[in-house]
Amino acid sequence: MGAAGKALREVLDTYNISQKKLAAALRVKPYVVFRWYHEQTDPSAETAKEIAKALGTIEPAAAKEFAKLYMGEFLEDQDQI
C-alpha cells in the first residue's frame, strides 16, 4: 500500500502511541487503524488530515512527524516554488 501506512507505523512506534489510543481519538474502530498500520488499506487524503489532527491532540510532535513523513517530498517541493 502507500506512504500513509508507513508514516503512521513509524510515528506510532516512535512516539509509543497505541493503535487503540489513536482509534479512540479518531472515533473509529481499532481495526480501522490496524488496517492502515499494516498497510492493508490506505486512508483517504481527508482521513490523513484527520489522523494528523488526532495525533496532534495526543502528541503534537507526532502530528508534525506524520505530516512530514506522509507528504515530505511534496512539502519540500513547495518550499522551492
XYZ file of C-alpha atoms in Angstrom, residues 6 12 44 53 60 63 67 69 71-72:
10
model
C 4.363 3.515 6.598
C 3.074 5.348 16.396
C -8.182 8.924 2.115
C -5.269 16.314 13.877
C 1.913 17.422 18.741
C 1.422 15.047 14.154
C 2.787 15.081 8.008
C 6.745 11.516 6.520
C 3.883 14.447 2.485
C 7.608 15.108 2.791
